[in-house]
JSON list of C-alpha atoms in Angstrom, two decimals:
[
{"chain": "N", "resi": 220, "resn": "UNK", "atom": "CA", "xyz": [0.26, 0.04, -0.07]},
{"chain": "N", "resi": 221, "resn": "UNK", "atom": "CA", "xyz": [1.60, 3.36, -1.21]},
{"chain": "N", "resi": 222, "resn": "UNK", "atom": "CA", "xyz": [1.59, 6.79, 0.47]},
{"chain": "N", "resi": 223, "resn": "UNK", "atom": "CA", "xyz": [-0.43, 8.15, -2.36]},
{"chain": "N", "resi": 224, "resn": "UNK", "atom": "CA", "xyz": [-3.27, 5.52, -1.56]},
{"chain": "N", "resi": 225, "resn": "UNK", "atom": "CA", "xyz": [-3.07, 6.13, 1.95]},
{"chain": "N", "resi": 226, "resn": "UNK", "atom": "CA", "xyz": [-3.42, 10.14, 1.39]},
{"chain": "N", "resi": 227, "resn": "UNK", "atom": "CA", "xyz": [-6.04, 9.58, -0.48]},
{"chain": "N", "resi": 228, "resn": "UNK", "atom": "CA", "xyz": [-7.89, 7.24, 1.53]},
{"chain": "N", "resi": 229, "resn": "UNK", "atom": "CA", "xyz": [-7.37, 9.50, 4.68]},
{"chain": "N", "resi": 230, "resn": "UNK", "atom": "CA", "xyz": [-9.34, 12.44, 2.47]},
{"chain": "N", "resi": 231, "resn": "UNK", "atom": "CA", "xyz": [-12.26, 10.33, 1.76]},
{"chain": "N", "resi": 232, "resn": "UNK", "atom": "CA", "xyz": [-12.38, 9.13, 5.19]},
{"chain": "N", "resi": 233, "resn": "UNK", "atom": "CA", "xyz": [-12.26, 12.64, 6.65]},
{"chain": "N", "resi": 234, "resn": "UNK", "atom": "CA", "xyz": [-14.67, 13.93, 4.04]},
{"chain": "N", "resi": 235, "resn": "UNK", "atom": "CA", "xyz": [-16.83, 11.30, 5.38]},
{"chain": "N", "resi": 236, "resn": "UNK", "atom": "CA", "xyz": [-16.22, 11.93, 9.38]},
{"chain": "N", "resi": 237, "resn": "UNK", "atom": "CA", "xyz": [-17.39, 16.13, 8.29]},
{"chain": "N", "resi": 238, "resn": "UNK", "atom": "CA", "xyz": [-20.16, 15.43, 6.23]},
{"chain": "N", "resi": 239, "resn": "UNK", "atom": "CA", "xyz": [-21.40, 11.76, 6.92]},
{"chain": "N", "resi": 240, "resn": "UNK", "atom": "CA", "xyz": [-22.38, 11.08, 3.25]},
{"chain": "N", "resi": 241, "resn": "UNK", "atom": "CA", "xyz": [-20.48, 11.67, 0.11]},
{"chain": "N", "resi": 242, "resn": "UNK", "atom": "CA", "xyz": [-22.46, 11.30, -3.08]},
{"chain": "N", "resi": 243, "resn": "UNK", "atom": "CA", "xyz": [-21.56, 10.71, -6.76]},
{"chain": "N", "resi": 244, "resn": "UNK", "atom": "CA", "xyz": [-20.83, 14.37, -7.18]},
{"chain": "N", "resi": 245, "resn": "UNK", "atom": "CA", "xyz": [-18.37, 14.26, -4.83]},
{"chain": "N", "resi": 246, "resn": "UNK", "atom": "CA", "xyz": [-14.58, 14.46, -5.96]},
{"chain": "N", "resi": 247, "resn": "UNK", "atom": "CA", "xyz": [-13.93, 11.62, -3.29]},
{"chain": "N", "resi": 248, "resn": "UNK", "atom": "CA", "xyz": [-16.60, 9.36, -4.68]},
{"chain": "N", "resi": 249, "resn": "UNK", "atom": "CA", "xyz": [-14.88, 7.60, -7.35]},
{"chain": "N", "resi": 250, "resn": "UNK", "atom": "CA", "xyz": [-11.48, 7.91, -5.63]},
{"chain": "N", "resi": 251, "resn": "UNK", "atom": "CA", "xyz": [-13.21, 5.73, -2.75]},
{"chain": "N", "resi": 252, "resn": "UNK", "atom": "CA", "xyz": [-13.69, 2.62, -5.32]},
{"chain": "N", "resi": 253, "resn": "UNK", "atom": "CA", "xyz": [-9.74, 2.21, -5.95]},
{"chain": "N", "resi": 254, "resn": "UNK", "atom": "CA", "xyz": [-9.13, -1.21, -4.36]},
{"chain": "N", "resi": 255, "resn": "UNK", "atom": "CA", "xyz": [-6.49, 0.32, -2.25]},
{"chain": "N", "resi": 256, "resn": "UNK", "atom": "CA", "xyz": [-8.02, 3.17, -1.26]},
{"chain": "N", "resi": 257, "resn": "UNK", "atom": "CA", "xyz": [-11.32, 1.46, -0.04]},
{"chain": "N", "resi": 258, "resn": "UNK", "atom": "CA", "xyz": [-9.32, -1.13, 1.55]},
{"chain": "N", "resi": 259, "resn": "UNK", "atom": "CA", "xyz": [-7.35, 1.64, 3.83]},
{"chain": "N", "resi": 260, "resn": "UNK", "atom": "CA", "xyz": [-10.85, 3.66, 4.28]},
{"chain": "N", "resi": 261, "resn": "UNK", "atom": "CA", "xyz": [-12.36, 0.40, 5.59]},
{"chain": "N", "resi": 262, "resn": "UNK", "atom": "CA", "xyz": [-9.70, -0.30, 7.78]},
{"chain": "N", "resi": 263, "resn": "UNK", "atom": "CA", "xyz": [-9.80, 3.45, 9.17]},
{"chain": "N", "resi": 264, "resn": "UNK", "atom": "CA", "xyz": [-13.54, 2.99, 9.81]},
{"chain": "N", "resi": 265, "resn": "UNK", "atom": "CA", "xyz": [-13.06, -0.26, 11.33]},
{"chain": "N", "resi": 266, "resn": "UNK", "atom": "CA", "xyz": [-10.25, 1.13, 13.91]},
{"chain": "N", "resi": 267, "resn": "UNK", "atom": "CA", "xyz": [-12.29, 3.92, 14.67]},
{"chain": "N", "resi": 268, "resn": "UNK", "atom": "CA", "xyz": [-15.16, 1.97, 15.72]},
{"chain": "N", "resi": 269, "resn": "UNK", "atom": "CA", "xyz": [-17.51, 3.55, 12.35]},
{"chain": "N", "resi": 270, "resn": "UNK", "atom": "CA", "xyz": [-19.19, 1.23, 9.46]},
{"chain": "N", "resi": 271, "resn": "UNK", "atom": "CA", "xyz": [-19.27, 2.03, 5.95]},
{"chain": "N", "resi": 272, "resn": "UNK", "atom": "CA", "xyz": [-22.47, 2.02, 3.87]},
{"chain": "N", "resi": 273, "resn": "UNK", "atom": "CA", "xyz": [-22.20, 1.65, 0.20]},
{"chain": "N", "resi": 274, "resn": "UNK", "atom": "CA", "xyz": [-24.97, 2.23, -1.89]},
{"chain": "N", "resi": 275, "resn": "UNK", "atom": "CA", "xyz": [-25.61, 3.06, -5.79]},
{"chain": "N", "resi": 276, "resn": "UNK", "atom": "CA", "xyz": [-24.96, 6.68, -5.52]},
{"chain": "N", "resi": 277, "resn": "UNK", "atom": "CA", "xyz": [-23.76, 7.46, -1.88]},
{"chain": "N", "resi": 278, "resn": "UNK", "atom": "CA", "xyz": [-21.33, 6.21, 0.54]},
{"chain": "N", "resi": 279, "resn": "UNK", "atom": "CA", "xyz": [-22.27, 6.60, 4.10]},
{"chain": "N", "resi": 280, "resn": "UNK", "atom": "CA", "xyz": [-20.23, 6.53, 7.47]},
{"chain": "N", "resi": 281, "resn": "UNK", "atom": "CA", "xyz": [-22.19, 5.77, 10.68]},
{"chain": "N", "resi": 282, "resn": "UNK", "atom": "CA", "xyz": [-20.93, 5.20, 14.35]},
{"chain": "N", "resi": 283, "resn": "UNK", "atom": "CA", "xyz": [-21.07, 1.60, 15.61]},
{"chain": "N", "resi": 284, "resn": "UNK", "atom": "CA", "xyz": [-23.37, 1.16, 18.39]},
{"chain": "N", "resi": 285, "resn": "UNK", "atom": "CA", "xyz": [-20.85, -0.18, 20.64]},
{"chain": "N", "resi": 286, "resn": "UNK", "atom": "CA", "xyz": [-16.74, 0.14, 20.84]},
{"chain": "N", "resi": 287, "resn": "UNK", "atom": "CA", "xyz": [-16.40, 3.14, 18.66]},
{"chain": "N", "resi": 288, "resn": "UNK", "atom": "CA", "xyz": [-14.52, 6.31, 19.56]},
{"chain": "N", "resi": 289, "resn": "UNK", "atom": "CA", "xyz": [-16.89, 8.44, 18.43]},
{"chain": "N", "resi": 290, "resn": "UNK", "atom": "CA", "xyz": [-19.73, 6.89, 20.41]},
{"chain": "N", "resi": 291, "resn": "UNK", "atom": "CA", "xyz": [-21.25, 9.26, 23.11]},
{"chain": "N", "resi": 292, "resn": "UNK", "atom": "CA", "xyz": [-22.66, 8.91, 26.31]},
{"chain": "N", "resi": 293, "resn": "UNK", "atom": "CA", "xyz": [-26.35, 10.31, 27.54]},
{"chain": "N", "resi": 294, "resn": "UNK", "atom": "CA", "xyz": [-24.08, 13.37, 29.12]},
{"chain": "N", "resi": 295, "resn": "UNK", "atom": "CA", "xyz": [-22.24, 14.27, 25.85]},
{"chain": "N", "resi": 296, "resn": "UNK", "atom": "CA", "xyz": [-25.52, 14.21, 23.79]},
{"chain": "N", "resi": 297, "resn": "UNK", "atom": "CA", "xyz": [-27.12, 16.31, 26.64]},
{"chain": "N", "resi": 298, "resn": "UNK", "atom": "CA", "xyz": [-24.30, 18.90, 25.95]},
{"chain": "N", "resi": 299, "resn": "UNK", "atom": "CA", "xyz": [-24.37, 18.74, 22.20]},
{"chain": "N", "resi": 300, "resn": "UNK", "atom": "CA", "xyz": [-28.41, 18.72, 21.79]},
{"chain": "N", "resi": 301, "resn": "UNK", "atom": "CA", "xyz": [-29.88, 21.17, 24.39]},
{"chain": "N", "resi": 302, "resn": "UNK", "atom": "CA", "xyz": [-33.38, 19.92, 23.75]},
{"chain": "N", "resi": 303, "resn": "UNK", "atom": "CA", "xyz": [-32.31, 16.19, 25.63]},
{"chain": "N", "resi": 304, "resn": "UNK", "atom": "CA", "xyz": [-32.72, 17.42, 28.83]},
{"chain": "N", "resi": 305, "resn": "UNK", "atom": "CA", "xyz": [-33.27, 14.40, 30.78]},
{"chain": "N", "resi": 306, "resn": "UNK", "atom": "CA", "xyz": [-32.98, 10.38, 30.09]},
{"chain": "N", "resi": 307, "resn": "UNK", "atom": "CA", "xyz": [-36.84, 10.13, 29.82]},
{"chain": "N", "resi": 308, "resn": "UNK", "atom": "CA", "xyz": [-37.00, 12.58, 27.72]},
{"chain": "N", "resi": 309, "resn": "UNK", "atom": "CA", "xyz": [-34.39, 10.91, 25.64]},
{"chain": "N", "resi": 310, "resn": "UNK", "atom": "CA", "xyz": [-36.33, 7.76, 25.62]},
{"chain": "N", "resi": 311, "resn": "UNK", "atom": "CA", "xyz": [-39.46, 9.60, 24.36]},
{"chain": "N", "resi": 312, "resn": "UNK", "atom": "CA", "xyz": [-37.36, 11.16, 21.50]},
{"chain": "N", "resi": 313, "resn": "UNK", "atom": "CA", "xyz": [-36.03, 7.81, 20.67]},
{"chain": "N", "resi": 314, "resn": "UNK", "atom": "CA", "xyz": [-39.63, 6.54, 20.62]},
{"chain": "N", "resi": 315, "resn": "UNK", "atom": "CA", "xyz": [-40.76, 9.49, 18.25]},
{"chain": "N", "resi": 316, "resn": "UNK", "atom": "CA", "xyz": [-38.15, 8.55, 15.97]},
{"chain": "N", "resi": 317, "resn": "UNK", "atom": "CA", "xyz": [-38.51, 4.83, 15.83]},
{"chain": "N", "resi": 318, "resn": "UNK", "atom": "CA", "xyz": [-42.36, 5.66, 15.25]},
{"chain": "N", "resi": 319, "resn": "UNK", "atom": "CA", "xyz": [-41.00, 8.07, 12.02]},
{"chain": "N", "resi": 320, "resn": "UNK", "atom": "CA", "xyz": [-38.96, 5.20, 10.89]},
{"chain": "N", "resi": 321, "resn": "UNK", "atom": "CA", "xyz": [-41.53, 2.42, 11.41]},
{"chain": "N", "resi": 322, "resn": "UNK", "atom": "CA", "xyz": [-44.08, 4.71, 9.21]},
{"chain": "N", "resi": 323, "resn": "UNK", "atom": "CA", "xyz": [-41.89, 4.88, 6.60]},
{"chain": "N", "resi": 324, "resn": "UNK", "atom": "CA", "xyz": [-40.23, 1.33, 6.50]},
{"chain": "N", "resi": 325, "resn": "UNK", "atom": "CA", "xyz": [-43.26, -0.36, 5.44]},
{"chain": "N", "resi": 326, "resn": "UNK", "atom": "CA", "xyz": [-43.81, -1.01, 1.78]},
{"chain": "N", "resi": 327, "resn": "UNK", "atom": "CA", "xyz": [-43.17, 0.75, -1.44]},
{"chain": "N", "resi": 328, "resn": "UNK", "atom": "CA", "xyz": [-46.13, 2.73, -1.54]},
{"chain": "N", "resi": 329, "resn": "UNK", "atom": "CA", "xyz": [-45.51, 4.13, 1.85]},
{"chain": "N", "resi": 330, "resn": "UNK", "atom": "CA", "xyz": [-42.09, 4.89, 1.04]},
{"chain": "N", "resi": 331, "resn": "UNK", "atom": "CA", "xyz": [-43.15, 6.87, -2.32]},
{"chain": "N", "resi": 332, "resn": "UNK", "atom": "CA", "xyz": [-45.76, 8.52, -0.51]},
{"chain": "N", "resi": 333, "resn": "UNK", "atom": "CA", "xyz": [-43.82, 9.89, 2.67]},
{"chain": "N", "resi": 334, "resn": "UNK", "atom": "CA", "xyz": [-40.99, 10.84, 0.31]},
{"chain": "N", "resi": 335, "resn": "UNK", "atom": "CA", "xyz": [-43.35, 12.86, -1.77]},
{"chain": "N", "resi": 336, "resn": "UNK", "atom": "CA", "xyz": [-45.85, 14.56, 1.04]},
{"chain": "N", "resi": 337, "resn": "UNK", "atom": "CA", "xyz": [-43.88, 13.78, 4.18]},
{"chain": "N", "resi": 338, "resn": "UNK", "atom": "CA", "xyz": [-45.17, 13.05, 7.72]},
{"chain": "N", "resi": 339, "resn": "UNK", "atom": "CA", "xyz": [-46.60, 16.51, 9.63]},
{"chain": "N", "resi": 340, "resn": "UNK", "atom": "CA", "xyz": [-45.88, 16.74, 13.28]},
{"chain": "N", "resi": 341, "resn": "UNK", "atom": "CA", "xyz": [-49.05, 16.51, 14.01]},
{"chain": "N", "resi": 342, "resn": "UNK", "atom": "CA", "xyz": [-49.48, 13.27, 12.26]},
{"chain": "N", "resi": 343, "resn": "UNK", "atom": "CA", "xyz": [-46.69, 11.86, 14.16]},
{"chain": "N", "resi": 344, "resn": "UNK", "atom": "CA", "xyz": [-48.23, 12.99, 17.38]},
{"chain": "N", "resi": 345, "resn": "UNK", "atom": "CA", "xyz": [-51.55, 11.07, 16.92]},
{"chain": "N", "resi": 346, "resn": "UNK", "atom": "CA", "xyz": [-49.39, 8.01, 15.69]},
{"chain": "N", "resi": 347, "resn": "UNK", "atom": "CA", "xyz": [-47.23, 8.24, 18.83]},
{"chain": "N", "resi": 348, "resn": "UNK", "atom": "CA", "xyz": [-50.16, 9.00, 21.18]},
{"chain": "N", "resi": 349, "resn": "UNK", "atom": "CA", "xyz": [-51.93, 5.72, 19.73]},
{"chain": "N", "resi": 350, "resn": "UNK", "atom": "CA", "xyz": [-49.02, 3.80, 20.40]},
{"chain": "N", "resi": 351, "resn": "UNK", "atom": "CA", "xyz": [-48.42, 4.57, 23.86]},
{"chain": "N", "resi": 352, "resn": "UNK", "atom": "CA", "xyz": [-52.01, 4.32, 24.52]},
{"chain": "N", "resi": 353, "resn": "UNK", "atom": "CA", "xyz": [-52.04, 0.72, 23.24]},
{"chain": "N", "resi": 354, "resn": "UNK", "atom": "CA", "xyz": [-48.91, 0.09, 25.44]},
{"chain": "N", "resi": 355, "resn": "UNK", "atom": "CA", "xyz": [-50.96, 1.47, 28.73]},
{"chain": "N", "resi": 356, "resn": "UNK", "atom": "CA", "xyz": [-53.52, -1.03, 27.73]},
{"chain": "N", "resi": 357, "resn": "UNK", "atom": "CA", "xyz": [-50.76, -3.74, 27.51]},
{"chain": "N", "resi": 358, "resn": "UNK", "atom": "CA", "xyz": [-49.40, -2.56, 30.51]},
{"chain": "N", "resi": 359, "resn": "UNK", "atom": "CA", "xyz": [-52.63, -3.22, 32.45]},
{"chain": "N", "resi": 360, "resn": "UNK", "atom": "CA", "xyz": [-52.71, -6.91, 31.74]},
{"chain": "N", "resi": 361, "resn": "UNK", "atom": "CA", "xyz": [-49.23, -7.37, 31.73]},
{"chain": "N", "resi": 362, "resn": "UNK", "atom": "CA", "xyz": [-47.25, -5.23, 34.28]},
{"chain": "N", "resi": 363, "resn": "UNK", "atom": "CA", "xyz": [-43.85, -6.58, 32.78]},
{"chain": "N", "resi": 364, "resn": "UNK", "atom": "CA", "xyz": [-44.33, -5.63, 29.39]},
{"chain": "N", "resi": 365, "resn": "UNK", "atom": "CA", "xyz": [-41.22, -3.96, 28.25]},
{"chain": "N", "resi": 366, "resn": "UNK", "atom": "CA", "xyz": [-38.60, -5.58, 30.56]},
{"chain": "N", "resi": 367, "resn": "UNK", "atom": "CA", "xyz": [-37.61, -8.42, 28.21]},
{"chain": "N", "resi": 368, "resn": "UNK", "atom": "CA", "xyz": [-36.83, -5.54, 25.40]},
{"chain": "N", "resi": 369, "resn": "UNK", "atom": "CA", "xyz": [-35.20, -3.40, 28.25]},
{"chain": "N", "resi": 370, "resn": "UNK", "atom": "CA", "xyz": [-37.56, -0.35, 27.79]},
{"chain": "N", "resi": 371, "resn": "UNK", "atom": "CA", "xyz": [-39.52, 1.34, 30.82]},
{"chain": "N", "resi": 372, "resn": "UNK", "atom": "CA", "xyz": [-42.68, 1.29, 29.46]},
{"chain": "N", "resi": 373, "resn": "UNK", "atom": "CA", "xyz": [-44.32, 2.57, 32.76]},
{"chain": "N", "resi": 374, "resn": "UNK", "atom": "CA", "xyz": [-42.11, 5.73, 32.53]},
{"chain": "N", "resi": 375, "resn": "UNK", "atom": "CA", "xyz": [-42.50, 6.42, 28.61]},
{"chain": "N", "resi": 376, "resn": "UNK", "atom": "CA", "xyz": [-46.29, 6.14, 29.12]},
{"chain": "N", "resi": 377, "resn": "UNK", "atom": "CA", "xyz": [-46.36, 8.42, 32.30]},
{"chain": "N", "resi": 378, "resn": "UNK", "atom": "CA", "xyz": [-44.20, 11.24, 30.92]},
{"chain": "N", "resi": 379, "resn": "UNK", "atom": "CA", "xyz": [-46.43, 11.06, 27.41]},
{"chain": "N", "resi": 380, "resn": "UNK", "atom": "CA", "xyz": [-49.74, 10.91, 28.97]},
{"chain": "N", "resi": 381, "resn": "UNK", "atom": "CA", "xyz": [-48.91, 14.29, 31.12]},
{"chain": "N", "resi": 382, "resn": "UNK", "atom": "CA", "xyz": [-47.00, 16.36, 28.48]},
{"chain": "N", "resi": 383, "resn": "UNK", "atom": "CA", "xyz": [-49.09, 18.97, 27.14]},
{"chain": "N", "resi": 384, "resn": "UNK", "atom": "CA", "xyz": [-51.07, 18.49, 23.94]},
{"chain": "N", "resi": 385, "resn": "UNK", "atom": "CA", "xyz": [-50.32, 21.48, 21.55]},
{"chain": "N", "resi": 386, "resn": "UNK", "atom": "CA", "xyz": [-52.24, 21.67, 18.58]},
{"chain": "N", "resi": 387, "resn": "UNK", "atom": "CA", "xyz": [-52.29, 25.43, 17.96]},
{"chain": "N", "resi": 388, "resn": "UNK", "atom": "CA", "xyz": [-50.27, 28.08, 17.67]},
{"chain": "N", "resi": 389, "resn": "UNK", "atom": "CA", "xyz": [-47.14, 25.79, 16.94]},
{"chain": "N", "resi": 390, "resn": "UNK", "atom": "CA", "xyz": [-45.08, 29.23, 16.12]},
{"chain": "N", "resi": 391, "resn": "UNK", "atom": "CA", "xyz": [-45.70, 30.28, 19.54]},
{"chain": "N", "resi": 392, "resn": "UNK", "atom": "CA", "xyz": [-44.84, 27.32, 21.55]},
{"chain": "N", "resi": 393, "resn": "UNK", "atom": "CA", "xyz": [-42.41, 25.57, 19.17]},
{"chain": "N", "resi": 394, "resn": "UNK", "atom": "CA", "xyz": [-39.52, 26.01, 21.41]},
{"chain": "N", "resi": 395, "resn": "UNK", "atom": "CA", "xyz": [-41.22, 24.55, 24.43]},
{"chain": "N", "resi": 396, "resn": "UNK", "atom": "CA", "xyz": [-39.72, 20.91, 24.76]},
{"chain": "N", "resi": 397, "resn": "UNK", "atom": "CA", "xyz": [-42.01, 20.11, 27.50]},
{"chain": "N", "resi": 398, "resn": "UNK", "atom": "CA", "xyz": [-44.78, 19.55, 25.00]},
{"chain": "N", "resi": 399, "resn": "UNK", "atom": "CA", "xyz": [-45.43, 16.89, 22.63]},
{"chain": "N", "resi": 400, "resn": "UNK", "atom": "CA", "xyz": [-45.18, 18.82, 19.52]},
{"chain": "N", "resi": 401, "resn": "UNK", "atom": "CA", "xyz": [-42.03, 20.30, 21.12]},
{"chain": "N", "resi": 402, "resn": "UNK", "atom": "CA", "xyz": [-41.00, 16.87, 21.96]},
{"chain": "N", "resi": 403, "resn": "UNK", "atom": "CA", "xyz": [-41.48, 15.66, 18.20]},
{"chain": "N", "resi": 404, "resn": "UNK", "atom": "CA", "xyz": [-39.93, 18.74, 16.89]},
{"chain": "N", "resi": 405, "resn": "UNK", "atom": "CA", "xyz": [-36.53, 18.15, 18.97]},
{"chain": "N", "resi": 406, "resn": "UNK", "atom": "CA", "xyz": [-36.60, 14.59, 17.69]},
{"chain": "N", "resi": 407, "resn": "UNK", "atom": "CA", "xyz": [-36.78, 15.66, 14.04]},
{"chain": "N", "resi": 408, "resn": "UNK", "atom": "CA", "xyz": [-34.05, 18.11, 14.55]},
{"chain": "N", "resi": 409, "resn": "UNK", "atom": "CA", "xyz": [-31.72, 15.09, 15.55]},
{"chain": "N", "resi": 410, "resn": "UNK", "atom": "CA", "xyz": [-32.52, 13.51, 12.13]},
{"chain": "N", "resi": 411, "resn": "UNK", "atom": "CA", "xyz": [-32.16, 16.82, 10.07]},
{"chain": "N", "resi": 412, "resn": "UNK", "atom": "CA", "xyz": [-28.75, 17.59, 11.81]},
{"chain": "N", "resi": 413, "resn": "UNK", "atom": "CA", "xyz": [-27.47, 14.13, 10.68]},
{"chain": "N", "resi": 414, "resn": "UNK", "atom": "CA", "xyz": [-28.89, 15.08, 7.03]},
{"chain": "N", "resi": 415, "resn": "UNK", "atom": "CA", "xyz": [-31.41, 12.28, 6.87]},
{"chain": "N", "resi": 416, "resn": "UNK", "atom": "CA", "xyz": [-34.58, 14.59, 6.62]},
{"chain": "N", "resi": 417, "resn": "UNK", "atom": "CA", "xyz": [-35.78, 18.01, 5.41]},
{"chain": "N", "resi": 418, "resn": "UNK", "atom": "CA", "xyz": [-38.23, 19.96, 7.51]},
{"chain": "N", "resi": 419, "resn": "UNK", "atom": "CA", "xyz": [-40.79, 22.13, 5.84]},
{"chain": "N", "resi": 420, "resn": "UNK", "atom": "CA", "xyz": [-43.50, 24.76, 7.11]},
{"chain": "N", "resi": 421, "resn": "UNK", "atom": "CA", "xyz": [-41.66, 25.28, 10.16]},
{"chain": "N", "resi": 422, "resn": "UNK", "atom": "CA", "xyz": [-43.59, 28.32, 11.17]},
{"chain": "N", "resi": 423, "resn": "UNK", "atom": "CA", "xyz": [-47.11, 26.82, 10.05]},
{"chain": "N", "resi": 424, "resn": "UNK", "atom": "CA", "xyz": [-47.76, 23.07, 10.12]},
{"chain": "N", "resi": 425, "resn": "UNK", "atom": "CA", "xyz": [-44.23, 21.56, 10.31]},
{"chain": "N", "resi": 426, "resn": "UNK", "atom": "CA", "xyz": [-43.58, 18.03, 8.26]},
{"chain": "N", "resi": 427, "resn": "UNK", "atom": "CA", "xyz": [-40.56, 15.81, 8.20]},
{"chain": "N", "resi": 428, "resn": "UNK", "atom": "CA", "xyz": [-39.74, 14.57, 4.64]},
{"chain": "N", "resi": 429, "resn": "UNK", "atom": "CA", "xyz": [-37.14, 11.68, 4.69]},
{"chain": "N", "resi": 430, "resn": "UNK", "atom": "CA", "xyz": [-34.24, 12.10, 2.18]},
{"chain": "N", "resi": 431, "resn": "UNK", "atom": "CA", "xyz": [-33.14, 9.26, 0.10]},
{"chain": "N", "resi": 432, "resn": "UNK", "atom": "CA", "xyz": [-30.14, 8.72, 2.43]},
{"chain": "N", "resi": 433, "resn": "UNK", "atom": "CA", "xyz": [-32.65, 7.83, 5.23]},
{"chain": "N", "resi": 434, "resn": "UNK", "atom": "CA", "xyz": [-33.97, 5.15, 3.22]},
{"chain": "N", "resi": 435, "resn": "UNK", "atom": "CA", "xyz": [-30.68, 4.01, 2.07]},
{"chain": "N", "resi": 436, "resn": "UNK", "atom": "CA", "xyz": [-29.49, 3.87, 6.04]},
{"chain": "N", "resi": 437, "resn": "UNK", "atom": "CA", "xyz": [-32.80, 1.81, 6.82]},
{"chain": "N", "resi": 438, "resn": "UNK", "atom": "CA", "xyz": [-32.18, -0.84, 3.91]},
{"chain": "N", "resi": 439, "resn": "UNK", "atom": "CA", "xyz": [-28.39, -1.07, 4.26]},
{"chain": "N", "resi": 440, "resn": "UNK", "atom": "CA", "xyz": [-27.82, -0.62, 8.04]},
{"chain": "N", "resi": 441, "resn": "UNK", "atom": "CA", "xyz": [-31.02, -1.05, 10.06]},
{"chain": "N", "resi": 442, "resn": "UNK", "atom": "CA", "xyz": [-32.50, -3.90, 8.69]},
{"chain": "N", "resi": 443, "resn": "UNK", "atom": "CA", "xyz": [-29.30, -5.86, 9.77]},
{"chain": "N", "resi": 444, "resn": "UNK", "atom": "CA", "xyz": [-30.01, -5.00, 13.59]},
{"chain": "N", "resi": 445, "resn": "UNK", "atom": "CA", "xyz": [-32.06, -7.34, 15.81]},
{"chain": "N", "resi": 446, "resn": "UNK", "atom": "CA", "xyz": [-32.65, -4.46, 18.18]},
{"chain": "N", "resi": 447, "resn": "UNK", "atom": "CA", "xyz": [-34.26, -1.95, 15.19]},
{"chain": "N", "resi": 448, "resn": "UNK", "atom": "CA", "xyz": [-36.79, -5.16, 14.12]},
{"chain": "N", "resi": 449, "resn": "UNK", "atom": "CA", "xyz": [-37.53, -5.65, 17.74]},
{"chain": "N", "resi": 450, "resn": "UNK", "atom": "CA", "xyz": [-38.74, -2.12, 18.17]},
{"chain": "N", "resi": 451, "resn": "UNK", "atom": "CA", "xyz": [-40.38, -1.77, 15.06]},
{"chain": "N", "resi": 452, "resn": "UNK", "atom": "CA", "xyz": [-42.51, -5.00, 15.83]},
{"chain": "N", "resi": 453, "resn": "UNK", "atom": "CA", "xyz": [-43.20, -3.22, 19.16]},
{"chain": "N", "resi": 454, "resn": "UNK", "atom": "CA", "xyz": [-44.31, 0.08, 17.33]},
{"chain": "N", "resi": 455, "resn": "UNK", "atom": "CA", "xyz": [-46.40, -2.09, 14.92]},
{"chain": "N", "resi": 456, "resn": "UNK", "atom": "CA", "xyz": [-49.96, -2.16, 16.13]},
{"chain": "N", "resi": 457, "resn": "UNK", "atom": "CA", "xyz": [-52.84, -4.76, 14.52]},
{"chain": "N", "resi": 458, "resn": "UNK", "atom": "CA", "xyz": [-54.58, -1.54, 12.92]},
{"chain": "N", "resi": 459, "resn": "UNK", "atom": "CA", "xyz": [-50.88, -0.86, 11.08]},
{"chain": "N", "resi": 460, "resn": "UNK", "atom": "CA", "xyz": [-50.41, -4.34, 9.99]},
{"chain": "N", "resi": 461, "resn": "UNK", "atom": "CA", "xyz": [-54.08, -4.27, 8.73]},
{"chain": "N", "resi": 462, "resn": "UNK", "atom": "CA", "xyz": [-53.35, -1.14, 6.63]},
{"chain": "N", "resi": 463, "resn": "UNK", "atom": "CA", "xyz": [-50.58, -2.40, 5.47]},
{"chain": "N", "resi": 464, "resn": "UNK", "atom": "CA", "xyz": [-51.81, -5.58, 4.28]},
{"chain": "N", "resi": 465, "resn": "UNK", "atom": "CA", "xyz": [-54.44, -3.80, 2.48]},
{"chain": "N", "resi": 466, "resn": "UNK", "atom": "CA", "xyz": [-51.91, -1.56, 0.46]},
{"chain": "N", "resi": 467, "resn": "UNK", "atom": "CA", "xyz": [-49.94, -4.53, -0.52]}
]
């Protein structure tokens, strides 16, 4: 492996560190597919606990769940993202993001529709509310629900139930992270920061539109994680399954 290949590989890897994704228009895209360069980039990624996703038109860099020098604990995330106030808010934000992913990761029709129209914050709030009310019903019959999946269902349900439901004057309340819509806005900003969605109509009826990068992340990465499929199954209600079967 010569010095020139190492130099090119370093340029590709650090570009990925900076932008997270490089596409076919980047000067680094074709460089990456040089066999020696690619081998070195993959080695750099492996040693630093990151992971390369190769799609036809893009290359993604993501952090491995464990053992990465770039992995952050809750305290570091709280410092970086001020909207993540407490662990219970972090857990709820995770539920919101997973609900969003589950909504778009169904069938081709759902992918096309959400990529064209997006999902409004209010529609997402209703979806999350239906989910958590379903979890509350399950908890009444089975108090241990969620323990096997290592999810504190009781705290998630209680925190969500007592959050303010704001359906009007979004522009006034959008900074309030303690409301349901405010929490959803915080969750969507995390995805926006990663370059995975576009947020439209921020001052009126905001909506999140998934980018191709997010669909590729789901297809080439998340589907390989059992934890993702476990969460997705928990987030899919009988009504969701019925609606999906009808659209297939």
